[in-house]
Amino acid sequence: MSEDRTFVILLGPPASGKGTQAARLREHMELPHIASGDLFRYNLKNETTLGLQAKAYMDRGELVPDDITIAMVLDRLEQPDTHQGAILDGFPRTITQAEALDRALAEQGDKVTRVLNIQVPDEVLVERVTGRRICKNCGATYHVTFNPPEEEGVCDVCGGELYQRPDDNEETVRNRIRVYREQTAPLIAYYNEKGVLEEIDGDQSIDEVTEELKAAVADL
Ligand code: ADP
Ligand code: ADP
Ligand code: ZN
């Protein structure tokens, strides 16, 4: 019997639905969900050195430098809950990060199992970002129109208070989309050459996207 660990990467522009879908896939695949943006926000909230280093980049919608990001995510991947693998959301975002991940996994006899490329048109992304709301307490994600909580401003899961990320404004998101096209989109060809890429139509309802994603990992 194979004991290979499963590493699934969710690739896609800002607000394409990676976090929303990862929360669902996590239950379905019984793998931990590791989101680099969440790790940065956690560090920021706790005012760690790492969080303070990342803040200025995040506020501008630029990528945090590779060395900082790689060290943070590889450290997270050493936690025991990843013994069967993980769902990675928002990492890697550059070729340098992808190569570092490949090397780290290879050292353990592992590799990236599948990359799910969630495609969404730019105008839809702007609408999604500006209506996004996040639970301060548990990180659950909502949308004021497309996925509203039962009670305005309150998390369905834990009752926590919802907030809007400071970088979720139209100007910053346009920059984040540009950064995605320039620095992250080259990963599509990188993983396609390795034969692990699957295209997902992210411009459907949340449930429809989940179904397409589940079908794309059904053989794992
Ligand atoms: P990402 O993690 O890729 O940045 P999120 O999962 O946070 O994206 O989703 C961005 C916003 O869009 C959130 O407010 C979320 O509720 C909403 N959203 C996610 N998927 C869909 C969808 N398929 N249709 C409409 N809105 C969506
Ligand atoms: P989104 O949900 O909109 O895709 P994230 O929460 O993934 O955004 O990321 C928020 C910010 O955190 C990014 O704009 C960037 O500054 C930083 N960040 C997250 N992941 C990475 C990464 N892999 N490399 C560099 N910076 C990152
Ligand atoms: Zn909550």
Tab-separated table of C-alpha atoms and ligand atoms in Angstrom:
chain	number	residue	atom	x	y	z
A	1	MET	CA	0.000	0.000	0.000
A	2	SER	CA	1.242	3.447	-0.854
A	3	GLU	CA	1.921	5.777	2.025
A	4	ASP	CA	2.571	8.796	-0.136
A	5	ARG	CA	1.503	12.085	1.355
A	6	THR	CA	-0.973	14.164	-0.655
A	7	PHE	CA	-0.157	17.806	-1.387
A	8	VAL	CA	-2.865	19.737	-3.195
A	9	ILE	CA	-2.245	23.347	-4.211
A	10	LEU	CA	-5.054	25.826	-4.812
A	11	LEU	CA	-3.823	28.314	-7.392
A	12	GLY	CA	-5.811	31.340	-8.463
A	13	PRO	CA	-5.936	35.145	-8.334
A	14	PRO	CA	-6.963	37.048	-5.184
A	15	ALA	CA	-10.595	36.340	-4.252
A	16	SER	CA	-10.964	33.498	-6.741
A	17	GLY	CA	-12.389	31.401	-3.891
A	18	LYS	CA	-9.326	29.494	-2.691
A	19	GLY	CA	-10.010	29.938	1.017
A	20	THR	CA	-13.743	29.267	0.704
A	21	GLN	CA	-13.108	26.074	-1.226
A	22	ALA	CA	-10.159	24.948	0.915
A	23	ALA	CA	-12.390	25.009	4.000
A	24	ARG	CA	-14.719	22.560	2.208
A	25	LEU	CA	-11.972	20.397	0.684
A	26	ARG	CA	-10.272	20.137	4.065
A	27	GLU	CA	-13.267	18.221	5.456
A	28	HIS	CA	-13.701	16.212	2.274
A	29	MET	CA	-10.039	15.153	2.013
A	30	GLU	CA	-9.274	15.138	5.732
A	31	LEU	CA	-6.160	17.210	5.223
A	32	PRO	CA	-5.120	20.427	7.002
A	33	HIS	CA	-5.636	23.732	5.181
A	34	ILE	CA	-2.499	25.866	5.133
A	35	ALA	CA	-3.008	29.426	3.867
A	36	SER	CA	0.067	31.664	3.710
A	37	GLY	CA	-2.114	34.799	3.959
A	38	ASP	CA	-3.729	33.454	7.146
A	39	LEU	CA	-0.291	32.676	8.608
A	40	PHE	CA	0.828	36.254	7.899
A	41	ARG	CA	-2.382	37.714	9.396
A	42	TYR	CA	-1.967	35.549	12.496
A	43	ASN	CA	1.585	36.857	12.935
A	44	LEU	CA	0.411	40.411	12.372
A	45	LYS	CA	-2.318	40.082	14.996
A	46	ASN	CA	0.243	38.770	17.490
A	47	GLU	CA	2.756	41.472	16.497
A	48	THR	CA	5.569	39.009	15.848
A	49	THR	CA	8.715	40.101	14.007
A	50	LEU	CA	7.510	38.125	11.001
A	51	GLY	CA	4.142	39.883	11.074
A	52	LEU	CA	5.722	43.311	11.282
A	53	GLN	CA	8.092	42.462	8.395
A	54	ALA	CA	5.161	41.366	6.228
A	55	LYS	CA	2.760	44.225	7.015
A	56	ALA	CA	4.006	46.898	4.615
A	57	TYR	CA	3.983	44.484	1.673
A	58	MET	CA	0.504	43.228	2.489
A	59	ASP	CA	-0.869	46.767	2.835
A	60	ARG	CA	0.425	47.609	-0.648
A	61	GLY	CA	-0.805	44.365	-2.187
A	62	GLU	CA	2.754	43.288	-2.987
A	63	LEU	CA	4.274	39.904	-2.309
A	64	VAL	CA	6.197	39.423	0.918
A	65	PRO	CA	9.831	38.529	0.022
A	66	ASP	CA	10.391	34.877	-0.880
A	67	ASP	CA	12.890	34.053	1.892
A	68	ILE	CA	10.483	35.146	4.661
A	69	THR	CA	7.500	33.419	3.058
A	70	ILE	CA	9.285	30.152	2.294
A	71	ALA	CA	10.688	29.848	5.830
A	72	MET	CA	7.235	30.460	7.337
A	73	VAL	CA	5.396	27.902	5.183
A	74	LEU	CA	8.071	25.184	5.330
A	75	ASP	CA	8.061	25.541	9.108
A	76	ARG	CA	4.274	25.062	9.122
A	77	LEU	CA	4.659	21.964	6.923
A	78	GLU	CA	6.795	20.369	9.624
A	79	GLN	CA	3.904	20.305	12.086
A	80	PRO	CA	2.654	16.785	12.839
A	81	ASP	CA	-0.852	17.371	11.447
A	82	THR	CA	0.662	17.257	7.936
A	83	HIS	CA	1.637	13.596	8.235
A	84	GLN	CA	-0.801	12.713	5.437
A	85	GLY	CA	-0.223	15.900	3.475
A	86	ALA	CA	-1.911	19.291	3.196
A	87	ILE	CA	-4.013	21.630	1.101
A	88	LEU	CA	-1.927	24.690	0.289
A	89	ASP	CA	-3.774	27.959	-0.379
A	90	GLY	CA	-1.888	31.043	-1.564
A	91	PHE	CA	1.504	29.325	-1.578
A	92	PRO	CA	3.534	29.023	-3.735
A	93	ARG	CA	3.078	32.371	-5.477
A	94	THR	CA	6.423	32.640	-7.305
A	95	ILE	CA	8.622	30.198	-9.223
A	96	THR	CA	11.262	30.559	-6.463
A	97	GLN	CA	8.675	29.484	-3.857
A	98	ALA	CA	7.555	26.557	-6.038
A	99	GLU	CA	11.132	25.350	-6.430
A	100	ALA	CA	11.758	25.630	-2.684
A	101	LEU	CA	8.590	23.625	-2.009
A	102	ASP	CA	9.608	20.942	-4.520
A	103	ARG	CA	13.028	20.640	-2.862
A	104	ALA	CA	11.597	20.436	0.659
A	105	LEU	CA	9.047	17.786	-0.358
A	106	ALA	CA	11.662	15.801	-2.327
A	107	GLU	CA	13.823	15.603	0.796
A	108	GLN	CA	10.989	13.625	2.396
A	109	GLY	CA	10.303	11.524	-0.698
A	110	ASP	CA	7.173	13.565	-1.470
A	111	LYS	CA	5.999	15.799	-4.300
A	112	VAL	CA	3.170	18.090	-5.268
A	113	THR	CA	0.273	15.770	-6.061
A	114	ARG	CA	-2.141	18.118	-7.843
A	115	VAL	CA	-2.532	21.807	-8.621
A	116	LEU	CA	-6.072	23.142	-9.024
A	117	ASN	CA	-6.053	26.329	-11.058
A	118	ILE	CA	-9.203	28.321	-10.251
A	119	GLN	CA	-9.974	30.753	-13.066
A	120	VAL	CA	-12.140	33.854	-12.545
A	121	PRO	CA	-12.410	37.029	-14.710
A	122	ASP	CA	-10.872	40.217	-13.230
A	123	GLU	CA	-14.137	42.176	-12.872
A	124	VAL	CA	-15.683	39.362	-10.855
A	125	LEU	CA	-12.608	39.353	-8.592
A	126	VAL	CA	-13.018	43.041	-7.738
A	127	GLU	CA	-16.671	42.462	-6.784
A	128	ARG	CA	-15.733	39.508	-4.626
A	129	VAL	CA	-12.900	41.291	-2.824
A	130	THR	CA	-14.824	44.427	-1.928
A	131	GLY	CA	-17.712	42.411	-0.407
A	132	ARG	CA	-15.512	39.937	1.479
A	133	ARG	CA	-15.898	39.798	5.262
A	134	ILE	CA	-13.851	37.627	7.618
A	135	CYS	CA	-14.474	36.376	11.143
A	136	LYS	CA	-12.030	37.950	13.615
A	137	ASN	CA	-12.208	34.865	15.745
A	138	CYS	CA	-12.198	31.785	13.477
A	139	GLY	CA	-11.271	33.169	10.046
A	140	ALA	CA	-14.445	31.962	8.284
A	141	THR	CA	-15.057	33.894	5.063
A	142	TYR	CA	-18.318	35.521	3.952
A	143	HIS	CA	-19.516	37.843	1.200
A	144	VAL	CA	-22.075	40.568	1.844
A	145	THR	CA	-24.043	39.555	-1.283
A	146	PHE	CA	-22.836	36.137	-2.496
A	147	ASN	CA	-22.419	34.353	0.839
A	148	PRO	CA	-23.943	36.460	3.639
A	149	PRO	CA	-24.024	35.321	7.269
A	150	GLU	CA	-27.423	34.669	8.888
A	151	GLU	CA	-27.038	37.819	10.954
A	152	GLU	CA	-25.200	40.824	9.514
A	153	GLY	CA	-21.668	41.204	10.893
A	154	VAL	CA	-21.784	37.994	12.965
A	155	CYS	CA	-20.061	34.675	12.170
A	156	ASP	CA	-22.442	31.708	11.671
A	157	VAL	CA	-19.791	29.286	12.889
A	158	CYS	CA	-18.644	30.864	16.138
A	159	GLY	CA	-20.589	34.084	16.711
A	160	GLY	CA	-17.421	36.141	16.228
A	161	GLU	CA	-17.374	39.660	14.804
A	162	LEU	CA	-16.857	40.037	11.044
A	163	TYR	CA	-14.364	42.541	9.646
A	164	GLN	CA	-13.078	43.741	6.307
A	165	ARG	CA	-9.397	43.154	5.552
A	166	PRO	CA	-7.559	46.486	5.155
A	167	ASP	CA	-6.144	45.264	1.817
A	168	ASP	CA	-9.611	44.390	0.459
A	169	ASN	CA	-10.192	47.698	-1.297
A	170	GLU	CA	-10.470	48.247	-5.033
A	171	GLU	CA	-7.078	49.957	-5.472
A	172	THR	CA	-5.083	47.320	-3.609
A	173	VAL	CA	-6.895	44.466	-5.289
A	174	ARG	CA	-6.105	45.838	-8.742
A	175	ASN	CA	-2.448	45.813	-7.725
A	176	ARG	CA	-2.777	42.277	-6.314
A	177	ILE	CA	-4.323	41.093	-9.583
A	178	ARG	CA	-1.420	42.680	-11.526
A	179	VAL	CA	1.104	41.036	-9.188
A	180	TYR	CA	-0.713	37.727	-9.668
A	181	ARG	CA	-0.513	37.952	-13.479
A	182	GLU	CA	3.182	38.887	-13.414
A	183	GLN	CA	4.608	36.743	-10.625
A	184	THR	CA	2.180	33.895	-9.905
A	185	ALA	CA	0.599	33.029	-13.277
A	186	PRO	CA	3.934	31.566	-14.534
A	187	LEU	CA	3.274	28.717	-12.074
A	188	ILE	CA	0.496	27.496	-14.378
A	189	ALA	CA	3.042	26.499	-17.051
A	190	TYR	CA	5.477	25.265	-14.381
A	191	TYR	CA	2.974	22.749	-12.970
A	192	ASN	CA	1.470	21.934	-16.362
A	193	GLU	CA	4.906	20.713	-17.483
A	194	LYS	CA	4.988	18.444	-14.446
A	195	GLY	CA	1.616	16.995	-15.475
A	196	VAL	CA	-0.177	17.868	-12.221
A	197	LEU	CA	-2.350	20.807	-13.329
A	198	GLU	CA	-6.174	20.756	-13.445
A	199	GLU	CA	-8.222	23.724	-14.679
A	200	ILE	CA	-11.265	24.698	-12.613
A	201	ASP	CA	-13.978	27.163	-13.667
A	202	GLY	CA	-14.215	29.444	-10.639
A	203	ASP	CA	-16.924	31.658	-12.152
A	204	GLN	CA	-19.800	29.475	-10.937
A	205	SER	CA	-21.691	29.243	-7.655
A	206	ILE	CA	-19.681	28.228	-4.589
A	207	ASP	CA	-21.368	24.777	-4.590
A	208	GLU	CA	-20.700	24.200	-8.290
A	209	VAL	CA	-17.018	25.044	-7.879
A	210	THR	CA	-16.810	22.640	-4.917
A	211	GLU	CA	-18.263	19.843	-7.079
A	212	GLU	CA	-15.732	20.496	-9.841
A	213	LEU	CA	-12.892	20.489	-7.311
A	214	LYS	CA	-14.054	17.269	-5.683
A	215	ALA	CA	-14.176	15.595	-9.099
A	216	ALA	CA	-10.628	16.810	-9.789
A	217	VAL	CA	-9.273	15.110	-6.629
A	218	ALA	CA	-11.571	12.064	-6.665
A	219	ASP	CA	-8.740	9.737	-7.693
A	220	LEU	CA	-6.403	10.801	-4.870
B	1	ADP	P1	-9.339	33.698	-1.974
B	1	ADP	O1	-9.007	32.823	-0.798
B	1	ADP	O2	-8.997	33.062	-3.297
B	1	ADP	O3	-8.779	35.074	-1.857
B	1	ADP	P2	-12.073	33.709	-0.886
B	1	ADP	O4	-12.397	32.275	-0.712
B	1	ADP	O5	-11.738	34.502	0.318
B	1	ADP	O6	-10.938	33.858	-2.031
B	1	ADP	O7	-13.308	34.371	-1.648
B	1	ADP	C1	-13.324	35.780	-1.937
B	1	ADP	C2	-14.731	36.327	-1.714
B	1	ADP	O8	-15.615	35.820	-2.714
B	1	ADP	C3	-15.341	35.923	-0.377
B	1	ADP	O9	-16.119	37.008	0.077
B	1	ADP	C4	-16.213	34.722	-0.727
B	1	ADP	O10	-17.331	34.595	0.151
B	1	ADP	C5	-16.658	35.028	-2.143
B	1	ADP	N1	-16.768	33.838	-3.016
B	1	ADP	C6	-15.966	32.751	-3.035
B	1	ADP	N2	-16.343	31.882	-3.998
B	1	ADP	C7	-17.409	32.445	-4.621
B	1	ADP	C8	-18.256	32.038	-5.738
B	1	ADP	N3	-18.059	30.891	-6.369
B	1	ADP	N4	-19.250	32.884	-6.081
B	1	ADP	C9	-19.454	34.057	-5.430
B	1	ADP	N5	-18.686	34.496	-4.399
B	1	ADP	C10	-17.685	33.706	-3.996
B	2	ADP	P1	-6.012	36.549	-1.212
B	2	ADP	O1	-6.930	35.787	-0.297
B	2	ADP	O2	-6.620	37.814	-1.656
B	2	ADP	O3	-5.462	35.689	-2.309
B	2	ADP	P2	-3.945	36.207	0.767
B	2	ADP	O4	-4.684	36.200	2.040
B	2	ADP	O5	-3.552	34.885	0.197
B	2	ADP	O6	-4.790	37.012	-0.326
B	2	ADP	O7	-2.654	37.101	0.881
B	2	ADP	C1	-2.707	38.398	1.444
B	2	ADP	C2	-1.333	39.042	1.299
B	2	ADP	O8	-0.361	38.254	2.021
B	2	ADP	C3	-0.790	39.101	-0.126
B	2	ADP	O9	-1.260	40.231	-0.827
B	2	ADP	C4	0.716	39.142	0.124
B	2	ADP	O10	1.130	40.426	0.558
B	2	ADP	C5	0.864	38.195	1.320
B	2	ADP	N1	1.115	36.805	0.878
B	2	ADP	C6	0.298	35.733	1.072
B	2	ADP	N2	0.837	34.622	0.541
B	2	ADP	C7	2.024	34.984	-0.002
B	2	ADP	C8	3.053	34.282	-0.715
B	2	ADP	N3	2.965	32.965	-0.975
B	2	ADP	N4	4.135	34.995	-1.115
B	2	ADP	C9	4.256	36.297	-0.845
B	2	ADP	N5	3.323	37.026	-0.213
B	2	ADP	C10	2.209	36.381	0.217
B	3	ZN	ZN	-16.129	32.640	13.314
